[in-house]
Amino acid sequence: AQSVAQPEDQVNVAEGNPLTVKCTYSVSGNPYLFWYVQYPNRGLQFLLKYITGDNLVKGSYGFEAEFNKSQTSFHLKKPSALVSDSALYFCAVRPSGSARQLTFGSGTQLTVLP
Amino acid sequence: ETGVTQTPRHLVMGMTNKKSLKCEQHLGHNAMYWYKQSAKKPLELMFVYSLEERVENNSVPSRFSPECPNSSHLFLHLHTLQPEDSALYLCASRPGQGTNEQFFGPGTRLTVL
């Protein structure tokens, strides 16, 4: 069975500092990996995905994520955080080449302090 | 906005009520999903309707009943709910086979008294 772990419920970072939101996964075979963001009173919004190719994936709003197969991780990063980045972030995984559905993590609340 | 709409945005109901949640997309997507979002828990996939498959999470109680009359509309019928069913219910759609991103609606905040 596939699973996703987001070990931190809450991440706080000062505006202008780099941020990292952690995600590790477990899946049979090669993974498809995703990050979504949820702002208050809104649905989830797609940020970026890893399917194949370059391990560093760039997405919306200056976010990027690095796929590390040996560590089964897909951490979300941004070089310089903005207060407007404060939101709930979800990591998700599904096996490649499969019709199986996405499995989401429990989410990490990111707060960027001014 | 993602182009996926949900109504109502908020719903308060008693345990004996019957209500329905509605999801609509006119994006030409051919897969639609219901998720339950509870605080500090992973999103729980409840139902999937697509050209390739119809999936039901066997752990979802029968008091939740989905209906998908066409590729643009998805309903979640609710009856005799319990207080623990209070959550944010999210609808999502996906363009088609081989495309992986899902597009989410804003959700319906459900409170069961």
Coordinates of C-alpha atoms in Angstrom, one line a residue:
Chain A
A1 CA 0.0 0.0 0.0
Q2 CA 1.2 3.5 -0.7
S3 CA 1.6 6.1 2.0
V4 CA 2.8 9.7 2.6
A5 CA 4.3 11.1 5.7
Q6 CA 4.6 14.8 6.5
P7 CA 6.4 14.7 9.8
E8 CA 5.7 18.3 10.8
D9 CA 2.2 19.6 11.6
Q10 CA 3.5 23.2 11.7
V11 CA 6.5 25.0 10.2
N12 CA 7.3 28.6 11.1
V13 CA 9.8 30.7 9.2
A14 CA 10.7 34.4 9.1
E15 CA 9.9 36.3 5.9
G16 CA 12.9 36.3 3.6
N17 CA 14.3 33.1 4.9
P18 CA 14.4 29.9 3.0
L19 CA 11.7 27.4 3.8
T20 CA 11.4 23.6 3.6
V21 CA 8.3 21.5 4.1
K22 CA 9.2 17.8 4.4
C23 CA 7.6 14.8 2.7
T24 CA 8.5 11.1 2.6
Y25 CA 6.6 8.4 0.8
S26 CA 6.2 4.7 0.3
V27 CA 5.0 3.2 -2.9
S28 CA 5.6 0.2 -5.1
G29 CA 7.6 1.0 -8.1
N30 CA 8.3 4.5 -9.4
P31 CA 6.3 7.3 -7.9
Y32 CA 4.4 10.2 -9.2
L33 CA 4.7 12.9 -6.6
F34 CA 2.7 16.1 -6.1
W35 CA 2.5 19.2 -3.9
Y36 CA -0.7 21.0 -3.3
V37 CA -1.4 24.2 -1.3
Q38 CA -4.6 25.1 0.5
Y39 CA -5.3 28.7 1.5
P40 CA -8.0 29.5 4.1
N41 CA -11.6 28.7 2.9
R42 CA -10.3 27.4 -0.4
G43 CA -9.8 24.1 -2.0
L44 CA -6.4 22.5 -2.8
Q45 CA -4.4 24.1 -5.5
F46 CA -1.8 22.3 -7.5
L47 CA 1.8 23.5 -7.1
L48 CA 4.1 21.1 -8.8
K49 CA 4.7 17.5 -9.7
Y50 CA 7.5 15.0 -10.3
I51 CA 6.9 12.4 -12.9
T52 CA 10.3 11.6 -14.4
G53 CA 13.5 13.3 -15.4
D54 CA 15.3 16.0 -13.4
N55 CA 15.1 15.5 -9.7
L56 CA 14.6 19.2 -9.1
V57 CA 11.1 20.3 -10.1
K58 CA 10.1 23.9 -10.3
G59 CA 6.5 25.0 -9.7
S60 CA 4.2 27.9 -9.1
Y61 CA 5.0 30.9 -6.9
G62 CA 8.7 30.2 -6.8
F63 CA 8.4 26.9 -5.1
E64 CA 10.5 23.9 -6.0
A65 CA 10.8 20.3 -4.8
E66 CA 13.6 17.8 -4.9
F67 CA 13.0 14.1 -5.5
N68 CA 15.4 11.9 -3.7
K69 CA 14.9 8.3 -4.5
S70 CA 17.3 6.8 -2.0
Q71 CA 15.7 8.7 0.8
T72 CA 12.2 8.4 -0.6
S73 CA 11.7 12.1 0.0
F74 CA 10.1 14.9 -1.9
H75 CA 10.7 18.0 0.2
L76 CA 9.2 21.3 -0.9
K77 CA 11.4 24.4 -0.8
K78 CA 11.5 28.1 -1.5
P79 CA 14.6 30.3 -1.3
S80 CA 12.9 33.3 0.2
A81 CA 9.5 33.0 2.0
L82 CA 6.7 35.5 1.8
V83 CA 4.0 36.2 4.3
S84 CA 1.5 35.3 1.6
D85 CA 3.0 31.7 1.4
S86 CA 1.3 31.0 4.8
A87 CA -1.1 28.1 4.0
L88 CA -1.6 24.4 4.5
Y89 CA 0.6 22.2 2.2
F90 CA -0.1 18.7 1.2
C91 CA 2.2 16.1 -0.4
A92 CA 0.6 13.3 -2.5
V93 CA 1.9 10.1 -4.2
R94 CA 0.6 7.5 -6.6
P95 CA 2.5 4.7 -8.4
S96 CA 3.5 5.4 -12.0
G97 CA 1.7 3.4 -14.7
S98 CA -1.2 2.7 -12.5
A99 CA -4.8 3.8 -12.4
R100 CA -4.6 3.9 -8.6
Q101 CA -5.6 7.1 -6.9
L102 CA -3.5 9.8 -5.1
T103 CA -2.7 9.2 -1.5
F104 CA -2.3 12.5 0.5
G105 CA -0.3 13.3 3.6
S106 CA -1.9 14.9 6.6
G107 CA -0.7 18.4 5.7
T108 CA 1.8 20.9 7.1
Q109 CA 0.7 24.3 8.2
L110 CA 3.3 26.9 7.1
T111 CA 3.3 30.2 8.8
V112 CA 5.6 32.9 7.5
L113 CA 6.2 35.6 10.1
P114 CA 6.8 39.2 9.0
Chain B
E1 CA -10.2 29.8 -9.3
T2 CA -9.9 26.3 -10.6
G3 CA -13.2 26.1 -12.5
V4 CA -14.7 23.5 -10.1
T5 CA -17.6 24.9 -8.1
Q6 CA -19.3 23.4 -5.0
T7 CA -22.6 24.3 -3.4
P8 CA -23.5 25.0 -0.7
R9 CA -20.3 26.4 0.8
H10 CA -21.6 25.8 4.3
L11 CA -24.2 23.4 5.6
V12 CA -25.5 22.7 9.1
M13 CA -27.8 19.8 9.5
G14 CA -29.3 17.6 12.1
M15 CA -28.7 13.9 12.3
T16 CA -32.2 13.1 10.9
N17 CA -31.9 15.4 7.9
K18 CA -31.3 14.6 4.3
K19 CA -29.2 16.9 2.2
S20 CA -27.1 16.9 -0.9
L21 CA -23.8 18.4 -1.9
K22 CA -23.3 19.5 -5.5
C23 CA -20.1 19.7 -7.5
E24 CA -19.9 21.1 -11.0
Q25 CA -17.2 21.6 -13.6
H26 CA -17.5 22.7 -17.2
L27 CA -13.8 22.1 -18.0
G28 CA -14.3 19.0 -20.1
H29 CA -12.8 16.8 -17.4
N30 CA -13.9 13.2 -17.3
A31 CA -13.0 12.2 -13.8
M32 CA -14.5 13.5 -10.6
Y33 CA -13.8 12.8 -6.9
W34 CA -15.2 13.3 -3.5
Y35 CA -12.7 13.8 -0.6
K36 CA -13.3 14.3 3.1
Q37 CA -10.9 16.6 4.9
S38 CA -10.7 16.5 8.7
A39 CA -8.3 18.5 10.7
K40 CA -4.7 17.1 10.9
K41 CA -5.7 14.0 8.9
P42 CA -4.8 13.0 5.4
L43 CA -7.4 13.7 2.8
E44 CA -9.7 10.7 2.6
L45 CA -10.8 9.7 -0.9
M46 CA -14.4 8.7 -0.7
F47 CA -15.6 8.2 -4.3
V48 CA -14.2 8.4 -7.8
Y49 CA -16.2 8.5 -11.1
S50 CA -14.3 8.4 -14.4
L51 CA -14.4 6.8 -17.8
E52 CA -11.8 4.3 -16.6
E53 CA -13.3 3.3 -13.3
R54 CA -15.8 3.9 -10.5
V55 CA -14.1 3.6 -7.1
E56 CA -15.7 3.5 -3.7
N57 CA -13.7 3.5 -0.5
N58 CA -15.1 0.6 1.4
S59 CA -14.6 2.4 4.6
V60 CA -17.1 5.1 3.7
P61 CA -20.4 4.6 5.5
S62 CA -23.6 4.0 3.5
R63 CA -25.1 7.2 4.8
F64 CA -23.0 8.8 2.1
S65 CA -24.3 8.1 -1.4
P66 CA -22.7 9.5 -4.6
E67 CA -24.4 10.3 -7.8
C68 CA -22.8 11.2 -11.1
P69 CA -25.5 11.9 -13.7
N70 CA -23.1 13.2 -16.3
S71 CA -19.4 14.1 -16.7
S72 CA -20.0 17.7 -15.4
H73 CA -21.9 17.1 -12.2
L74 CA -21.3 15.1 -9.1
F75 CA -23.5 14.9 -6.0
L76 CA -23.0 13.6 -2.5
H77 CA -26.3 12.6 -0.9
L78 CA -26.3 12.7 2.9
H79 CA -28.7 11.0 5.3
T80 CA -28.8 10.2 9.0
L81 CA -25.3 11.6 9.5
Q82 CA -23.3 11.6 12.7
P83 CA -21.5 14.4 14.4
E84 CA -18.2 12.8 13.5
D85 CA -19.1 13.3 9.8
S86 CA -18.5 17.1 10.3
A87 CA -15.7 18.0 8.0
L88 CA -14.8 19.8 4.8
Y89 CA -16.0 17.9 1.8
L90 CA -13.9 18.6 -1.3
C91 CA -14.8 17.8 -4.9
A92 CA -12.0 17.5 -7.5
S93 CA -11.9 16.8 -11.2
R94 CA -9.1 15.5 -13.5
P95 CA -8.8 16.2 -17.3
G96 CA -8.3 12.6 -18.4
Q97 CA -6.3 9.5 -18.5
G98 CA -2.6 10.1 -18.3
T99 CA -3.0 13.6 -16.8
N100 CA -2.3 13.5 -13.2
E101 CA -3.2 16.8 -11.7
Q102 CA -6.6 17.2 -9.9
F103 CA -8.4 20.5 -9.8
F104 CA -10.2 21.1 -6.5
G105 CA -13.3 23.0 -5.7
P106 CA -13.5 25.3 -2.6
G107 CA -15.3 22.7 -0.5
T108 CA -18.4 22.5 1.6
R109 CA -18.0 22.9 5.3
L110 CA -20.5 20.5 6.9
T111 CA -21.5 20.6 10.5
V112 CA -23.7 17.8 11.9
L113 CA -25.5 18.7 15.1

